Amino acid sequence: MAAARGDGGSSKGAVRNGRYVASVVEAMSVSAADEPRGLAKTVLVETGEFAIESVECECGPGEWSPPEPAARYGIVFVRRGCFHRRLNGRESFVDPTLVYFERPDDEQQIAHPGGGDSCTALYLSETLLASVWGGEPGLPEEPVSTEPATDLQHRLLLALVASSDHGAVADAVVAAATAVLSRAAPKRVEAGRPATALARRRVVSEARELLVENPAATVIELARHAAVSPHHLSRVFRAETGETVSRYRNRLRVRLALERIAEGEACLARLAADLGFSDQAHLARVVGNELGVPPSALRKRLARA
């Protein structure tokens, strides 16, 4: 079942992106000796603001699991299968058409009809969640149904995790979380939206200034700098510039890469690190997509110019 529940599982090797912060990930280590067979957890991404975990459950039919308290704020997508969930004594049936939530100190139990299931759990720090949820951390108690666009956002998020583009992953985390929460409580998510056109332009200008200074800045960091929620920054940024933060970030980084290469930068690995790419291959892929020419060829052509 889902990563969020505490009925155990063996943690597989994980890609750790960013620094460890206890408020998000302190509850993620569970002794393998305490975990039932048939449940395997994989930490996909772990940062100071969010963590993503995948869980594959091959548990057979059984009775209710022992009551277990949740330790973090989590949004759980069901990719495959179904199960019964008892939260604080109230029962619900969960399948891939629903997203359910975990809140610290909620007590839950799980019962499987059989066949197993697969889930993705998205854990948010209290700071990030508060910026999305109207100023205070919180999540709905009841599951919510998802729209096709939200299901697609979830899948695109998983695809981005494999790409190692950390900035794009952060953007996708915000998009997926706000899509779900907007369906549950649209007025709360709308709180904090920049009220005037002048305020929106100011927000976008401040975000662009920070990106020039730090091309690796994520939408979460940009929003904190501009004192708005990541969701609203994403919306007003696109409205003002005509493109997403991820697209703008990549265009900016490619221009900065061109300047460094023209100045004689000899080490593409160092250039990739300085501009916030995950590695040299990521730099080459983005530059190639943007300009149609890899950085190594650009270095030769610009040297002859």
PDB file of N, CA and C in Angstrom, residues 7-59:
ATOM      1  N   ASP A   7       2.468   0.433   7.612  1.00  0.00           N
ATOM      2  CA  ASP A   7       2.499  -1.012   7.712  1.00  0.00           C
ATOM      3  C   ASP A   7       3.753  -1.605   7.115  1.00  0.00           C
ATOM      4  N   GLY A   8       4.766  -0.740   6.898  1.00  0.00           N
ATOM      5  CA  GLY A   8       6.119  -1.205   6.685  1.00  0.00           C
ATOM      6  C   GLY A   8       6.520  -1.355   5.248  1.00  0.00           C
ATOM      7  N   GLY A   9       7.686  -1.963   5.047  1.00  0.00           N
ATOM      8  CA  GLY A   9       8.240  -2.184   3.727  1.00  0.00           C
ATOM      9  C   GLY A   9       9.717  -1.995   3.747  1.00  0.00           C
ATOM     10  N   SER A  10      10.419  -2.616   2.815  1.00  0.00           N
ATOM     11  CA  SER A  10      11.869  -2.501   2.766  1.00  0.00           C
ATOM     12  C   SER A  10      12.245  -1.320   1.910  1.00  0.00           C
ATOM     13  N   SER A  11      13.090  -0.435   2.438  1.00  0.00           N
ATOM     14  CA  SER A  11      13.490   0.764   1.706  1.00  0.00           C
ATOM     15  C   SER A  11      14.591   0.421   0.735  1.00  0.00           C
ATOM     16  N   LYS A  12      14.345   0.674  -0.555  1.00  0.00           N
ATOM     17  CA  LYS A  12      15.349   0.430  -1.578  1.00  0.00           C
ATOM     18  C   LYS A  12      16.266   1.633  -1.701  1.00  0.00           C
ATOM     19  N   GLY A  13      17.318   1.492  -2.543  1.00  0.00           N
ATOM     20  CA  GLY A  13      18.236   2.592  -2.755  1.00  0.00           C
ATOM     21  C   GLY A  13      17.522   3.805  -3.280  1.00  0.00           C
ATOM     22  N   ALA A  14      17.916   4.980  -2.817  1.00  0.00           N
ATOM     23  CA  ALA A  14      17.195   6.204  -3.167  1.00  0.00           C
ATOM     24  C   ALA A  14      18.146   7.250  -3.687  1.00  0.00           C
ATOM     25  N   VAL A  15      17.623   8.116  -4.551  1.00  0.00           N
ATOM     26  CA  VAL A  15      18.351   9.301  -4.986  1.00  0.00           C
ATOM     27  C   VAL A  15      18.040  10.412  -4.004  1.00  0.00           C
ATOM     28  N   ARG A  16      19.046  10.946  -3.340  1.00  0.00           N
ATOM     29  CA  ARG A  16      18.840  11.992  -2.337  1.00  0.00           C
ATOM     30  C   ARG A  16      19.148  13.335  -2.964  1.00  0.00           C
ATOM     31  N   ASN A  17      18.142  14.134  -3.239  1.00  0.00           N
ATOM     32  CA  ASN A  17      18.340  15.444  -3.843  1.00  0.00           C
ATOM     33  C   ASN A  17      18.138  16.509  -2.792  1.00  0.00           C
ATOM     34  N   GLY A  18      19.199  17.244  -2.466  1.00  0.00           N
ATOM     35  CA  GLY A  18      19.055  18.321  -1.496  1.00  0.00           C
ATOM     36  C   GLY A  18      19.472  17.906  -0.113  1.00  0.00           C
ATOM     37  N   ARG A  19      19.280  18.815   0.833  1.00  0.00           N
ATOM     38  CA  ARG A  19      19.769  18.582   2.169  1.00  0.00           C
ATOM     39  C   ARG A  19      18.720  17.876   3.014  1.00  0.00           C
ATOM     40  N   TYR A  20      19.154  17.184   4.041  1.00  0.00           N
ATOM     41  CA  TYR A  20      18.255  16.491   4.946  1.00  0.00           C
ATOM     42  C   TYR A  20      17.636  17.482   5.919  1.00  0.00           C
ATOM     43  N   VAL A  21      16.327  17.446   6.026  1.00  0.00           N
ATOM     44  CA  VAL A  21      15.622  18.268   7.004  1.00  0.00           C
ATOM     45  C   VAL A  21      14.623  17.387   7.724  1.00  0.00           C
ATOM     46  N   ALA A  22      14.711  17.346   9.043  1.00  0.00           N
ATOM     47  CA  ALA A  22      13.943  16.383   9.823  1.00  0.00           C
ATOM     48  C   ALA A  22      12.447  16.569   9.670  1.00  0.00           C
ATOM     49  N   SER A  23      11.968  17.810   9.491  1.00  0.00           N
ATOM     50  CA  SER A  23      10.528  18.022   9.430  1.00  0.00           C
ATOM     51  C   SER A  23       9.883  17.277   8.277  1.00  0.00           C
ATOM     52  N   VAL A  24      10.655  16.950   7.245  1.00  0.00           N
ATOM     53  CA  VAL A  24      10.098  16.241   6.111  1.00  0.00           C
ATOM     54  C   VAL A  24      10.385  14.750   6.182  1.00  0.00           C
ATOM     55  N   VAL A  25      11.608  14.386   6.555  1.00  0.00           N
ATOM     56  CA  VAL A  25      12.027  13.009   6.334  1.00  0.00           C
ATOM     57  C   VAL A  25      12.381  12.235   7.589  1.00  0.00           C
ATOM     58  N   GLU A  26      12.194  12.780   8.768  1.00  0.00           N
ATOM     59  CA  GLU A  26      12.657  12.084   9.952  1.00  0.00           C
ATOM     60  C   GLU A  26      11.925  10.774  10.185  1.00  0.00           C
ATOM     61  N   ALA A  27      10.696  10.654   9.657  1.00  0.00           N
ATOM     62  CA  ALA A  27       9.922   9.436   9.879  1.00  0.00           C
ATOM     63  C   ALA A  27      10.123   8.406   8.783  1.00  0.00           C
ATOM     64  N   MET A  28      11.055   8.612   7.887  1.00  0.00           N
ATOM     65  CA  MET A  28      11.144   7.748   6.722  1.00  0.00           C
ATOM     66  C   MET A  28      11.909   6.459   6.972  1.00  0.00           C
ATOM     67  N   SER A  29      12.735   6.403   7.998  1.00  0.00           N
ATOM     68  CA  SER A  29      13.503   5.178   8.244  1.00  0.00           C
ATOM     69  C   SER A  29      12.710   4.255   9.151  1.00  0.00           C
ATOM     70  N   VAL A  30      12.416   3.070   8.641  1.00  0.00           N
ATOM     71  CA  VAL A  30      11.678   2.064   9.382  1.00  0.00           C
ATOM     72  C   VAL A  30      12.495   0.790   9.368  1.00  0.00           C
ATOM     73  N   SER A  31      12.631   0.156  10.506  1.00  0.00           N
ATOM     74  CA  SER A  31      13.424  -1.059  10.587  1.00  0.00           C
ATOM     75  C   SER A  31      12.845  -2.141   9.706  1.00  0.00           C
ATOM     76  N   ALA A  32      13.695  -2.741   8.880  1.00  0.00           N
ATOM     77  CA  ALA A  32      13.232  -3.799   7.985  1.00  0.00           C
ATOM     78  C   ALA A  32      12.686  -4.984   8.767  1.00  0.00           C
ATOM     79  N   ALA A  33      13.186  -5.196   9.983  1.00  0.00           N
ATOM     80  CA  ALA A  33      12.710  -6.318  10.782  1.00  0.00           C
ATOM     81  C   ALA A  33      11.264  -6.147  11.201  1.00  0.00           C
ATOM     82  N   ASP A  34      10.772  -4.900  11.245  1.00  0.00           N
ATOM     83  CA  ASP A  34       9.401  -4.616  11.661  1.00  0.00           C
ATOM     84  C   ASP A  34       8.429  -4.570  10.490  1.00  0.00           C
ATOM     85  N   GLU A  35       8.897  -4.805   9.269  1.00  0.00           N
ATOM     86  CA  GLU A  35       8.067  -4.620   8.100  1.00  0.00           C
ATOM     87  C   GLU A  35       7.550  -5.940   7.564  1.00  0.00           C
ATOM     88  N   PRO A  36       6.285  -6.004   7.191  1.00  0.00           N
ATOM     89  CA  PRO A  36       5.745  -7.245   6.663  1.00  0.00           C
ATOM     90  C   PRO A  36       6.275  -7.545   5.281  1.00  0.00           C
ATOM     91  N   ARG A  37       6.214  -8.786   4.917  1.00  0.00           N
ATOM     92  CA  ARG A  37       6.628  -9.165   3.585  1.00  0.00           C
ATOM     93  C   ARG A  37       5.644  -8.641   2.546  1.00  0.00           C
ATOM     94  N   GLY A  38       6.156  -8.404   1.351  1.00  0.00           N
ATOM     95  CA  GLY A  38       5.302  -7.989   0.258  1.00  0.00           C
ATOM     96  C   GLY A  38       5.161  -6.501   0.088  1.00  0.00           C
ATOM     97  N   LEU A  39       5.812  -5.703   0.938  1.00  0.00           N
ATOM     98  CA  LEU A  39       5.711  -4.242   0.843  1.00  0.00           C
ATOM     99  C   LEU A  39       7.104  -3.664   0.674  1.00  0.00           C
ATOM    100  N   ALA A  40       7.351  -2.974  -0.451  1.00  0.00           N
ATOM    101  CA  ALA A  40       8.668  -2.409  -0.735  1.00  0.00           C
ATOM    102  C   ALA A  40       8.546  -0.917  -0.990  1.00  0.00           C
ATOM    103  N   LYS A  41       9.312  -0.119  -0.243  1.00  0.00           N
ATOM    104  CA  LYS A  41       9.304   1.332  -0.381  1.00  0.00           C
ATOM    105  C   LYS A  41      10.582   1.802  -1.059  1.00  0.00           C
ATOM    106  N   THR A  42      10.454   2.796  -1.915  1.00  0.00           N
ATOM    107  CA  THR A  42      11.611   3.398  -2.566  1.00  0.00           C
ATOM    108  C   THR A  42      11.507   4.915  -2.446  1.00  0.00           C
ATOM    109  N   VAL A  43      12.481   5.537  -1.808  1.00  0.00           N
ATOM    110  CA  VAL A  43      12.541   6.997  -1.739  1.00  0.00           C
ATOM    111  C   VAL A  43      13.096   7.501  -3.070  1.00  0.00           C
ATOM    112  N   LEU A  44      12.292   8.261  -3.798  1.00  0.00           N
ATOM    113  CA  LEU A  44      12.698   8.750  -5.112  1.00  0.00           C
ATOM    114  C   LEU A  44      13.430  10.082  -5.029  1.00  0.00           C
ATOM    115  N   VAL A  45      12.931  10.972  -4.205  1.00  0.00           N
ATOM    116  CA  VAL A  45      13.530  12.291  -4.021  1.00  0.00           C
ATOM    117  C   VAL A  45      13.360  12.690  -2.567  1.00  0.00           C
ATOM    118  N   GLU A  46      14.345  13.380  -2.038  1.00  0.00           N
ATOM    119  CA  GLU A  46      14.311  13.824  -0.651  1.00  0.00           C
ATOM    120  C   GLU A  46      15.005  15.173  -0.563  1.00  0.00           C
ATOM    121  N   THR A  47      14.275  16.227  -0.257  1.00  0.00           N
ATOM    122  CA  THR A  47      14.857  17.558  -0.112  1.00  0.00           C
ATOM    123  C   THR A  47      14.362  18.166   1.186  1.00  0.00           C
ATOM    124  N   GLY A  48      14.785  19.392   1.440  1.00  0.00           N
ATOM    125  CA  GLY A  48      14.321  20.060   2.643  1.00  0.00           C
ATOM    126  C   GLY A  48      12.867  20.462   2.600  1.00  0.00           C
ATOM    127  N   GLU A  49      12.272  20.534   1.408  1.00  0.00           N
ATOM    128  CA  GLU A  49      10.894  20.993   1.267  1.00  0.00           C
ATOM    129  C   GLU A  49       9.909  19.879   0.942  1.00  0.00           C
ATOM    130  N   PHE A  50      10.372  18.819   0.337  1.00  0.00           N
ATOM    131  CA  PHE A  50       9.450  17.739  -0.028  1.00  0.00           C
ATOM    132  C   PHE A  50      10.217  16.431  -0.187  1.00  0.00           C
ATOM    133  N   ALA A  51       9.464  15.342  -0.138  1.00  0.00           N
ATOM    134  CA  ALA A  51      10.017  14.020  -0.399  1.00  0.00           C
ATOM    135  C   ALA A  51       8.986  13.242  -1.207  1.00  0.00           C
ATOM    136  N   ILE A  52       9.467  12.393  -2.100  1.00  0.00           N
ATOM    137  CA  ILE A  52       8.589  11.553  -2.921  1.00  0.00           C
ATOM    138  C   ILE A  52       8.977  10.105  -2.698  1.00  0.00           C
ATOM    139  N   GLU A  53       7.996   9.285  -2.417  1.00  0.00           N
ATOM    140  CA  GLU A  53       8.243   7.878  -2.123  1.00  0.00           C
ATOM    141  C   GLU A  53       7.290   7.019  -2.945  1.00  0.00           C
ATOM    142  N   SER A  54       7.818   5.941  -3.501  1.00  0.00           N
ATOM    143  CA  SER A  54       7.001   4.979  -4.237  1.00  0.00           C
ATOM    144  C   SER A  54       6.890   3.706  -3.424  1.00  0.00           C
ATOM    145  N   VAL A  55       5.709   3.095  -3.432  1.00  0.00           N
ATOM    146  CA  VAL A  55       5.489   1.864  -2.672  1.00  0.00           C
ATOM    147  C   VAL A  55       4.804   0.828  -3.552  1.00  0.00           C
ATOM    148  N   GLU A  56       5.350  -0.368  -3.535  1.00  0.00           N
ATOM    149  CA  GLU A  56       4.755  -1.505  -4.221  1.00  0.00           C
ATOM    150  C   GLU A  56       4.317  -2.510  -3.163  1.00  0.00           C
ATOM    151  N   CYS A  57       3.051  -2.832  -3.151  1.00  0.00           N
ATOM    152  CA  CYS A  57       2.521  -3.771  -2.161  1.00  0.00           C
ATOM    153  C   CYS A  57       1.959  -4.999  -2.856  1.00  0.00           C
ATOM    154  N   GLU A  58       2.442  -6.154  -2.458  1.00  0.00           N
ATOM    155  CA  GLU A  58       1.917  -7.421  -2.945  1.00  0.00           C
ATOM    156  C   GLU A  58       1.265  -8.189  -1.803  1.00  0.00           C
ATOM    157  N   CYS A  59       0.790  -7.443  -0.801  1.00  0.00           N
ATOM    158  CA  CYS A  59       0.142  -8.075   0.342  1.00  0.00           C
ATOM    159  C   CYS A  59      -1.149  -8.767  -0.101  1.00  0.00           C
TER     160      CYS A  59
END
